[in-house]
mmCIF file of C-alpha atoms and ligand atoms in Angstrom:
data_model
loop_
_atom_site.group_PDB
_atom_site.id
_atom_site.type_symbol
_atom_site.label_atom_id
_atom_site.label_comp_id
_atom_site.label_asym_id
_atom_site.label_seq_id
_atom_site.Cartn_x
_atom_site.Cartn_y
_atom_site.Cartn_z
ATOM 1 C CA MET A 1190 27.945 -11.043 1.871
ATOM 2 C CA GLU A 1191 28.326 -13.112 4.970
ATOM 3 C CA LEU A 1192 24.966 -14.597 5.976
ATOM 4 C CA PRO A 1193 23.813 -14.803 9.626
ATOM 5 C CA PRO A 1194 23.593 -18.238 11.195
ATOM 6 C CA ARG A 1195 20.465 -20.245 10.468
ATOM 7 C CA PRO A 1196 17.547 -19.448 12.858
ATOM 8 C CA THR A 1197 16.072 -21.836 15.357
ATOM 9 C CA LEU A 1198 12.478 -22.779 15.823
ATOM 10 C CA PHE A 1199 10.488 -21.696 18.874
ATOM 11 C CA ASP A 1200 6.942 -21.969 20.028
ATOM 12 C CA PHE A 1201 4.925 -18.844 19.183
ATOM 13 C CA HIS A 1202 1.401 -18.901 20.558
ATOM 14 C CA GLY A 1203 1.269 -22.616 19.871
ATOM 15 C CA VAL A 1204 2.895 -22.548 16.397
ATOM 16 C CA SER A 1205 6.542 -23.231 15.545
ATOM 17 C CA MET A 1206 8.096 -20.120 14.048
ATOM 18 C CA THR A 1207 11.439 -18.380 13.546
ATOM 19 C CA ASN A 1208 12.191 -14.775 14.440
ATOM 20 C CA TYR A 1209 12.197 -13.757 10.720
ATOM 21 C CA PHE A 1210 8.417 -13.985 10.844
ATOM 22 C CA THR A 1211 7.617 -12.820 14.382
ATOM 23 C CA ASP A 1212 10.030 -9.888 14.899
ATOM 24 C CA ASN A 1213 7.611 -7.378 13.317
ATOM 25 C CA TRP A 1214 4.535 -8.872 15.000
ATOM 26 C CA ASP A 1215 2.869 -5.678 16.187
ATOM 27 C CA ASN A 1216 3.112 -4.059 12.761
ATOM 28 C CA ILE A 1217 1.869 -7.210 11.102
ATOM 29 C CA GLN A 1218 -1.151 -7.343 13.360
ATOM 30 C CA LYS A 1219 -1.829 -3.593 12.826
ATOM 31 C CA PHE A 1220 -1.476 -3.975 9.027
ATOM 32 C CA LYS A 1221 -4.148 -1.999 7.249
ATOM 33 C CA ALA A 1222 -5.583 -4.208 4.485
ATOM 34 C CA ARG A 1223 -7.737 -2.700 1.761
ATOM 35 C CA PRO A 1224 -10.868 -4.002 0.158
ATOM 36 C CA ASP A 1225 -9.066 -4.429 -3.213
ATOM 37 C CA ASP A 1226 -6.048 -6.278 -1.679
ATOM 38 C CA ILE A 1227 -5.521 -9.740 -2.912
ATOM 39 C CA LEU A 1228 -3.842 -12.069 -0.524
ATOM 40 C CA ILE A 1229 -2.260 -15.337 -1.550
ATOM 41 C CA ALA A 1230 -2.099 -17.525 1.537
ATOM 42 C CA SER A 1231 -0.503 -20.977 1.762
ATOM 43 C CA TYR A 1232 1.579 -23.252 3.903
ATOM 44 C CA PRO A 1233 5.200 -23.088 2.618
ATOM 45 C CA LYS A 1234 5.914 -24.997 -0.618
ATOM 46 C CA ALA A 1235 2.284 -25.254 -1.834
ATOM 47 C CA GLY A 1236 2.851 -23.173 -5.043
ATOM 48 C CA ASN A 1237 2.506 -19.656 -3.648
ATOM 49 C CA THR A 1238 5.173 -18.335 -6.108
ATOM 50 C CA TRP A 1239 3.293 -19.913 -9.052
ATOM 51 C CA VAL A 1240 -0.026 -18.304 -8.140
ATOM 52 C CA SER A 1241 1.695 -15.015 -7.295
ATOM 53 C CA TYR A 1242 3.224 -14.962 -10.769
ATOM 54 C CA ILE A 1243 -0.097 -15.930 -12.460
ATOM 55 C CA LEU A 1244 -1.871 -12.980 -10.685
ATOM 56 C CA ASP A 1245 0.959 -10.579 -11.345
ATOM 57 C CA LEU A 1246 0.757 -11.370 -15.048
ATOM 58 C CA LEU A 1247 -3.051 -11.222 -15.115
ATOM 59 C CA TYR A 1248 -3.084 -7.819 -13.553
ATOM 60 C CA TYR A 1249 0.177 -6.198 -14.642
ATOM 61 C CA SER A 1250 1.594 -7.781 -17.844
ATOM 62 C CA HIS A 1251 0.260 -4.798 -19.773
ATOM 63 C CA MET A 1252 2.658 -2.544 -17.857
ATOM 64 C CA SER A 1253 6.186 -1.866 -19.092
ATOM 65 C CA PRO A 1254 8.118 -4.939 -20.231
ATOM 66 C CA GLU A 1255 11.017 -3.643 -18.106
ATOM 67 C CA ARG A 1256 8.959 -4.419 -15.059
ATOM 68 C CA GLN A 1257 8.674 -8.062 -16.076
ATOM 69 C CA ASP A 1258 12.394 -8.218 -16.871
ATOM 70 C CA SER A 1259 13.900 -6.239 -13.998
ATOM 71 C CA VAL A 1260 11.619 -6.360 -10.892
ATOM 72 C CA PRO A 1261 11.914 -9.662 -8.941
ATOM 73 C CA LEU A 1262 8.588 -11.271 -8.073
ATOM 74 C CA TYR A 1263 9.301 -10.822 -4.361
ATOM 75 C CA ASP A 1264 9.263 -7.101 -4.827
ATOM 76 C CA ARG A 1265 6.043 -7.179 -6.835
ATOM 77 C CA VAL A 1266 4.226 -9.499 -4.407
ATOM 78 C CA PRO A 1267 5.555 -8.559 -0.913
ATOM 79 C CA PHE A 1268 5.754 -11.208 1.844
ATOM 80 C CA LEU A 1269 3.627 -9.700 4.638
ATOM 81 C CA GLU A 1270 5.290 -11.148 7.667
ATOM 82 C CA ILE A 1271 8.928 -11.154 6.656
ATOM 83 C CA HIS A 1272 11.334 -9.073 8.644
ATOM 84 C CA MET A 1273 15.095 -9.312 8.189
ATOM 85 C CA ALA A 1274 17.845 -6.927 9.222
ATOM 86 C CA ARG A 1275 19.262 -4.984 6.222
ATOM 87 C CA PHE A 1276 16.036 -5.312 4.220
ATOM 88 C CA PRO A 1277 12.760 -3.407 4.378
ATOM 89 C CA SER A 1278 10.104 -5.518 6.099
ATOM 90 C CA GLY A 1279 7.127 -6.933 4.114
ATOM 91 C CA VAL A 1280 4.861 -4.392 5.799
ATOM 92 C CA GLU A 1281 7.123 -1.525 4.696
ATOM 93 C CA GLU A 1282 7.272 -2.848 1.185
ATOM 94 C CA LEU A 1283 3.514 -3.068 1.056
ATOM 95 C CA LYS A 1284 3.138 0.567 2.254
ATOM 96 C CA LYS A 1285 5.424 1.656 -0.623
ATOM 97 C CA LEU A 1286 3.824 -0.510 -3.301
ATOM 98 C CA SER A 1287 2.368 1.656 -6.098
ATOM 99 C CA THR A 1288 0.382 -0.974 -7.958
ATOM 100 C CA PHE A 1289 -3.370 -1.422 -7.282
ATOM 101 C CA PRO A 1290 -4.616 -3.911 -6.373
ATOM 102 C CA ARG A 1291 -1.780 -4.995 -4.124
ATOM 103 C CA ILE A 1292 -0.982 -8.678 -4.402
ATOM 104 C CA ILE A 1293 0.333 -9.928 -1.106
ATOM 105 C CA LYS A 1294 1.949 -13.243 -0.013
ATOM 106 C CA THR A 1295 1.519 -14.829 3.404
ATOM 107 C CA HIS A 1296 2.212 -18.176 5.056
ATOM 108 C CA LEU A 1297 0.350 -17.254 8.288
ATOM 109 C CA PRO A 1298 -1.932 -19.811 9.830
ATOM 110 C CA VAL A 1299 -5.569 -18.433 9.710
ATOM 111 C CA GLN A 1300 -5.585 -17.617 13.498
ATOM 112 C CA PHE A 1301 -2.604 -15.192 13.026
ATOM 113 C CA MET A 1302 -4.182 -13.127 10.254
ATOM 114 C CA PRO A 1303 -4.299 -9.370 10.797
ATOM 115 C CA LYS A 1304 -7.964 -8.676 11.445
ATOM 116 C CA SER A 1305 -8.139 -5.875 8.841
ATOM 117 C CA PHE A 1306 -8.219 -8.532 6.057
ATOM 118 C CA TRP A 1307 -11.507 -9.794 7.505
ATOM 119 C CA GLU A 1308 -12.897 -6.287 8.236
ATOM 120 C CA GLU A 1309 -12.072 -5.012 4.746
ATOM 121 C CA LYS A 1310 -13.336 -8.202 3.083
ATOM 122 C CA SER A 1311 -10.181 -8.497 0.988
ATOM 123 C CA LYS A 1312 -10.095 -11.385 -1.415
ATOM 124 C CA ILE A 1313 -7.949 -14.298 -0.278
ATOM 125 C CA ILE A 1314 -6.670 -17.185 -2.337
ATOM 126 C CA TYR A 1315 -5.510 -20.112 -0.339
ATOM 127 C CA VAL A 1316 -3.203 -22.558 -2.151
ATOM 128 C CA ALA A 1317 -2.861 -26.130 -0.735
ATOM 129 C CA ARG A 1318 -0.739 -29.016 -1.802
ATOM 130 C CA ASN A 1319 -0.822 -32.588 -0.630
ATOM 131 C CA ALA A 1320 1.175 -33.321 2.506
ATOM 132 C CA LYS A 1321 3.687 -35.777 1.057
ATOM 133 C CA ASP A 1322 4.831 -33.557 -1.766
ATOM 134 C CA THR A 1323 4.822 -30.590 0.446
ATOM 135 C CA ALA A 1324 7.092 -32.343 2.938
ATOM 136 C CA VAL A 1325 9.553 -33.379 0.215
ATOM 137 C CA SER A 1326 9.564 -29.900 -1.322
ATOM 138 C CA TYR A 1327 10.014 -28.378 2.129
ATOM 139 C CA TYR A 1328 12.888 -30.634 2.925
ATOM 140 C CA HIS A 1329 14.830 -29.690 -0.179
ATOM 141 C CA PHE A 1330 13.955 -25.995 0.407
ATOM 142 C CA ASP A 1331 15.327 -26.093 3.921
ATOM 143 C CA ARG A 1332 18.607 -27.697 2.667
ATOM 144 C CA MET A 1333 19.262 -24.773 0.340
ATOM 145 C CA ASN A 1334 17.635 -21.826 2.204
ATOM 146 C CA MET A 1335 19.958 -20.343 4.814
ATOM 147 C CA MET A 1336 17.073 -18.433 6.430
ATOM 148 C CA GLN A 1337 15.445 -21.674 7.484
ATOM 149 C CA PRO A 1338 16.475 -23.975 10.319
ATOM 150 C CA GLU A 1339 18.787 -26.965 9.499
ATOM 151 C CA PRO A 1340 16.607 -29.742 8.063
ATOM 152 C CA GLY A 1341 18.762 -32.676 9.337
ATOM 153 C CA ASP A 1342 18.272 -35.890 7.444
ATOM 154 C CA TRP A 1343 15.097 -36.807 5.532
ATOM 155 C CA ASN A 1344 13.808 -39.282 8.145
ATOM 156 C CA SER A 1345 14.081 -36.854 11.054
ATOM 157 C CA PHE A 1346 12.643 -34.082 8.875
ATOM 158 C CA LEU A 1347 9.618 -36.167 7.960
ATOM 159 C CA HIS A 1348 8.909 -36.992 11.662
ATOM 160 C CA ARG A 1349 9.184 -33.323 12.569
ATOM 161 C CA PHE A 1350 6.792 -32.511 9.712
ATOM 162 C CA MET A 1351 4.328 -35.016 11.172
ATOM 163 C CA GLU A 1352 4.717 -33.359 14.596
ATOM 164 C CA GLY A 1353 4.194 -29.917 13.194
ATOM 165 C CA LYS A 1354 7.688 -28.749 14.172
ATOM 166 C CA MET A 1355 8.233 -26.728 11.032
ATOM 167 C CA VAL A 1356 8.341 -23.037 10.310
ATOM 168 C CA PHE A 1357 4.670 -21.947 10.159
ATOM 169 C CA GLY A 1358 3.696 -24.920 12.249
ATOM 170 C CA SER A 1359 1.679 -27.961 11.424
ATOM 171 C CA TRP A 1360 0.738 -28.501 7.763
ATOM 172 C CA TYR A 1361 -2.299 -30.486 8.987
ATOM 173 C CA GLU A 1362 -3.590 -27.614 11.111
ATOM 174 C CA HIS A 1363 -2.833 -24.998 8.537
ATOM 175 C CA VAL A 1364 -4.748 -26.559 5.566
ATOM 176 C CA LYS A 1365 -7.664 -27.760 7.794
ATOM 177 C CA ALA A 1366 -8.115 -24.374 9.561
ATOM 178 C CA TRP A 1367 -8.115 -22.410 6.249
ATOM 179 C CA TRP A 1368 -10.544 -24.953 4.752
ATOM 180 C CA LYS A 1369 -12.895 -24.442 7.688
ATOM 181 C CA GLU A 1370 -12.654 -20.632 7.234
ATOM 182 C CA LYS A 1371 -13.274 -20.945 3.544
ATOM 183 C CA ASN A 1372 -16.535 -22.842 4.269
ATOM 184 C CA CYS A 1373 -17.991 -19.780 5.991
ATOM 185 C CA ASN A 1374 -16.283 -16.952 4.131
ATOM 186 C CA SER A 1375 -17.071 -16.347 0.431
ATOM 187 C CA ASN A 1376 -14.025 -14.067 0.047
ATOM 188 C CA ILE A 1377 -11.751 -17.097 0.215
ATOM 189 C CA LEU A 1378 -10.957 -19.226 -2.855
ATOM 190 C CA TYR A 1379 -9.260 -22.579 -1.996
ATOM 191 C CA LEU A 1380 -6.996 -23.793 -4.801
ATOM 192 C CA PHE A 1381 -5.147 -27.083 -5.010
ATOM 193 C CA TYR A 1382 -1.656 -27.323 -6.496
ATOM 194 C CA GLU A 1383 -2.578 -30.679 -8.033
ATOM 195 C CA ASP A 1384 -5.489 -29.033 -9.898
ATOM 196 C CA LEU A 1385 -3.177 -26.249 -11.192
ATOM 197 C CA ILE A 1386 -0.895 -28.972 -12.543
ATOM 198 C CA GLN A 1387 -3.727 -30.989 -14.073
ATOM 199 C CA ASP A 1388 -5.672 -28.052 -15.530
ATOM 200 C CA THR A 1389 -3.798 -24.775 -15.407
ATOM 201 C CA GLU A 1390 -6.255 -23.038 -17.788
ATOM 202 C CA GLY A 1391 -9.325 -24.168 -15.782
ATOM 203 C CA GLN A 1392 -7.811 -22.914 -12.524
ATOM 204 C CA ILE A 1393 -6.769 -19.624 -14.072
ATOM 205 C CA ASN A 1394 -10.366 -19.154 -15.256
ATOM 206 C CA ARG A 1395 -11.574 -20.020 -11.747
ATOM 207 C CA LEU A 1396 -9.208 -17.337 -10.418
ATOM 208 C CA CYS A 1397 -10.437 -14.796 -12.900
ATOM 209 C CA SER A 1398 -14.083 -15.395 -12.079
ATOM 210 C CA PHE A 1399 -13.398 -15.275 -8.307
ATOM 211 C CA LEU A 1400 -11.599 -11.893 -8.723
ATOM 212 C CA GLY A 1401 -14.059 -10.502 -11.268
ATOM 213 C CA LEU A 1402 -11.393 -10.176 -13.892
ATOM 214 C CA SER A 1403 -12.299 -10.356 -17.511
ATOM 215 C CA ALA A 1404 -9.093 -11.453 -19.135
ATOM 216 C CA THR A 1405 -8.966 -11.957 -22.949
ATOM 217 C CA ALA A 1406 -8.306 -15.363 -24.428
ATOM 218 C CA GLU A 1407 -5.066 -14.022 -25.751
ATOM 219 C CA LEU A 1408 -3.936 -12.855 -22.285
ATOM 220 C CA ILE A 1409 -4.835 -16.201 -20.719
ATOM 221 C CA LYS A 1410 -2.846 -17.985 -23.409
ATOM 222 C CA GLN A 1411 0.195 -15.789 -22.770
ATOM 223 C CA VAL A 1412 -0.064 -16.265 -19.041
ATOM 224 C CA ILE A 1413 -0.239 -20.056 -19.375
ATOM 225 C CA GLU A 1414 2.935 -20.066 -21.489
ATOM 226 C CA LYS A 1415 4.779 -17.833 -19.107
ATOM 227 C CA VAL A 1416 3.885 -19.737 -15.956
ATOM 228 C CA HIS A 1417 4.896 -23.166 -17.298
ATOM 229 C CA PHE A 1418 7.412 -24.736 -14.956
ATOM 230 C CA ASP A 1419 10.174 -24.801 -17.567
ATOM 231 C CA LYS A 1420 9.724 -21.149 -18.384
ATOM 232 C CA MET A 1421 9.644 -20.141 -14.744
ATOM 233 C CA LYS A 1422 12.754 -22.229 -13.980
ATOM 234 C CA THR A 1423 14.797 -20.102 -16.419
ATOM 235 C CA ASN A 1424 13.221 -16.712 -15.449
ATOM 236 C CA ASN A 1425 15.531 -15.000 -12.961
ATOM 237 C CA MET A 1426 12.775 -12.758 -11.764
ATOM 238 C CA VAL A 1427 10.911 -15.808 -10.288
ATOM 239 C CA ASN A 1428 13.339 -18.731 -9.885
ATOM 240 C CA GLY A 1429 15.123 -17.619 -6.682
ATOM 241 C CA SER A 1430 18.513 -16.882 -8.409
ATOM 242 C CA LEU A 1431 18.509 -13.319 -7.081
ATOM 243 C CA ASP A 1432 17.971 -14.361 -3.453
ATOM 244 C CA GLU A 1433 21.335 -14.495 -1.731
ATOM 245 C CA TYR A 1434 20.001 -16.794 1.042
ATOM 246 C CA LEU A 1435 19.255 -19.557 -1.437
ATOM 247 C CA ASP A 1436 22.165 -21.857 -2.269
ATOM 248 C CA LEU A 1437 21.338 -23.110 -5.743
ATOM 249 C CA ASN A 1438 24.286 -25.496 -5.644
ATOM 250 C CA ILE A 1439 22.421 -27.536 -3.043
ATOM 251 C CA SER A 1440 18.966 -27.592 -4.621
ATOM 252 C CA HIS A 1441 16.714 -25.388 -6.805
ATOM 253 C CA PHE A 1442 13.877 -23.164 -5.817
ATOM 254 C CA MET A 1443 12.110 -24.246 -8.975
ATOM 255 C CA ARG A 1444 12.965 -27.809 -8.184
ATOM 256 C CA LYS A 1445 10.736 -30.446 -9.899
ATOM 257 C CA GLY A 1446 7.201 -29.033 -9.975
ATOM 258 C CA LYS A 1447 5.485 -32.427 -9.985
ATOM 259 C CA VAL A 1448 2.721 -34.326 -8.182
ATOM 260 C CA GLY A 1449 3.997 -37.648 -6.788
ATOM 261 C CA ASP A 1450 7.693 -36.875 -6.285
ATOM 262 C CA TRP A 1451 7.169 -38.133 -2.742
ATOM 263 C CA LYS A 1452 7.461 -41.654 -4.167
ATOM 264 C CA ASN A 1453 11.079 -41.043 -4.797
ATOM 265 C CA HIS A 1454 11.691 -40.137 -1.149
ATOM 266 C CA PHE A 1455 9.331 -42.120 1.126
ATOM 267 C CA THR A 1456 10.362 -45.634 2.148
ATOM 268 C CA VAL A 1457 7.608 -48.253 2.392
ATOM 269 C CA GLN A 1458 7.800 -47.984 6.239
ATOM 270 C CA GLN A 1459 7.753 -44.149 6.247
ATOM 271 C CA ASN A 1460 4.710 -44.231 3.956
ATOM 272 C CA GLU A 1461 2.813 -46.666 6.188
ATOM 273 C CA GLN A 1462 3.532 -44.599 9.312
ATOM 274 C CA PHE A 1463 2.669 -41.404 7.507
ATOM 275 C CA ASP A 1464 -0.647 -42.763 6.217
ATOM 276 C CA GLU A 1465 -1.635 -44.134 9.589
ATOM 277 C CA ASP A 1466 -0.944 -40.800 11.352
ATOM 278 C CA TYR A 1467 -2.577 -38.851 8.497
ATOM 279 C CA GLU A 1468 -5.797 -40.815 8.813
ATOM 280 C CA LYS A 1469 -6.099 -39.929 12.492
ATOM 281 C CA LYS A 1470 -5.378 -36.251 11.852
ATOM 282 C CA PHE A 1471 -7.833 -36.036 8.942
ATOM 283 C CA LYS A 1472 -10.743 -37.724 10.724
ATOM 284 C CA ASN A 1473 -12.534 -34.471 11.597
ATOM 285 C CA THR A 1474 -12.597 -32.902 8.061
ATOM 286 C CA ASP A 1475 -13.952 -33.461 4.612
ATOM 287 C CA LEU A 1476 -10.820 -31.885 3.083
ATOM 288 C CA ARG A 1477 -9.211 -34.359 0.581
ATOM 289 C CA PHE A 1478 -5.945 -34.184 -1.425
ATOM 290 C CA LYS A 1479 -4.682 -35.999 -4.507
ATOM 291 C CA THR A 1480 -1.170 -37.505 -4.021
ATOM 292 C CA VAL A 1481 -1.008 -38.938 -7.521
ATOM 293 C CA LEU A 1482 -2.539 -37.896 -10.804
HETATM 294 P P1 A3P B 10 8.992 -28.592 -5.716
HETATM 295 O O1 A3P B 10 10.008 -28.360 -4.699
HETATM 296 O O2 A3P B 10 8.237 -29.838 -5.493
HETATM 297 O O3 A3P B 10 9.512 -28.547 -7.145
HETATM 298 P P2 A3P B 10 6.214 -22.123 -3.026
HETATM 299 O O4 A3P B 10 6.318 -21.114 -4.092
HETATM 300 O O5 A3P B 10 4.948 -22.071 -2.231
HETATM 301 O O6 A3P B 10 7.499 -22.041 -2.167
HETATM 302 O O7 A3P B 10 6.161 -23.560 -3.642
HETATM 303 C C1 A3P B 10 7.347 -24.069 -4.324
HETATM 304 C C2 A3P B 10 6.924 -25.355 -5.058
HETATM 305 O O8 A3P B 10 6.094 -25.038 -6.175
HETATM 306 C C3 A3P B 10 8.170 -26.065 -5.685
HETATM 307 O O9 A3P B 10 7.857 -27.420 -5.673
HETATM 308 C C4 A3P B 10 8.168 -25.425 -7.065
HETATM 309 O O10 A3P B 10 8.916 -26.130 -8.036
HETATM 310 C C5 A3P B 10 6.702 -25.465 -7.374
HETATM 311 N N1 A3P B 10 6.353 -24.635 -8.478
HETATM 312 C C6 A3P B 10 6.614 -23.358 -8.682
HETATM 313 N N2 A3P B 10 6.204 -22.888 -9.896
HETATM 314 C C7 A3P B 10 5.626 -24.039 -10.485
HETATM 315 C C8 A3P B 10 5.080 -24.223 -11.793
HETATM 316 N N3 A3P B 10 5.019 -23.315 -12.701
HETATM 317 N N4 A3P B 10 4.658 -25.433 -12.106
HETATM 318 C C9 A3P B 10 4.760 -26.431 -11.193
HETATM 319 N N5 A3P B 10 5.266 -26.317 -9.948
HETATM 320 C C10 A3P B 10 5.746 -25.060 -9.638
#
């Protein structure tokens, strides 16, 4: 299939976006969330797929094994705001979904959320990852994902990341605004990618208690095994190999899965500039990230 040209970024109510995530805007804003919906929100490349798969297994691994072997994760956990010609939109996919609760993916900044999620008090899990590893992961993702704008070289990409000129806008604004929202909304659980790496079991238990799920020790053990990076990397239902927009000859969707890979990309000068800028942007928050373990 011939792919359309890569999209370009434009300003959408103060946030850089591409048409793939704004074309269906009215339907997204009118989306009817339900009280039992579970939304996994994150800035791109924070580990949304990882948490989606964890939740899918916790809720649905008792269903037919065929589902695990034949239904790609992007069909089990629809992407709310996506809208591409030739494919059903995320909103349409969600209307058709027959599993309850629905597990939903979004990258929307908090101010863009459809209001029904707040009205219905749906549970929201926000996943956040430190800026440096997010930037590196996003760079490699944009190299291989033909539905993203051209990344250019690493140095220019990093500067655009610092300026917030990325799809879904500024990482800094995204993570801080969701953190602020979490502080006044008990229906939001804020998870860190670094904690998931360091203590997968502890974070899965945190998820279960937030969702009121009583998973058996056996189920948790199975989930931990299945969501290990090496297992996910070879699982075609979750590793991006079925997505024709991803060019796996350029990079992998399940690329490295590490904390601290930024050290292999940042020069000393880039690191100094980044830290200086970061400090200014993070003055007004108590949100803190680990960049090494
Ligand atoms: P890297 O590019 O650093 O490897 P998202 O799903 O939000 O797009 O995030 C993708 C990032 O999460 C990628 O980071 C990917 O490798 C990482 N990831 C996905 N599953 C993981 C797992 N089981 N363990 C560790 N990292 C994982």
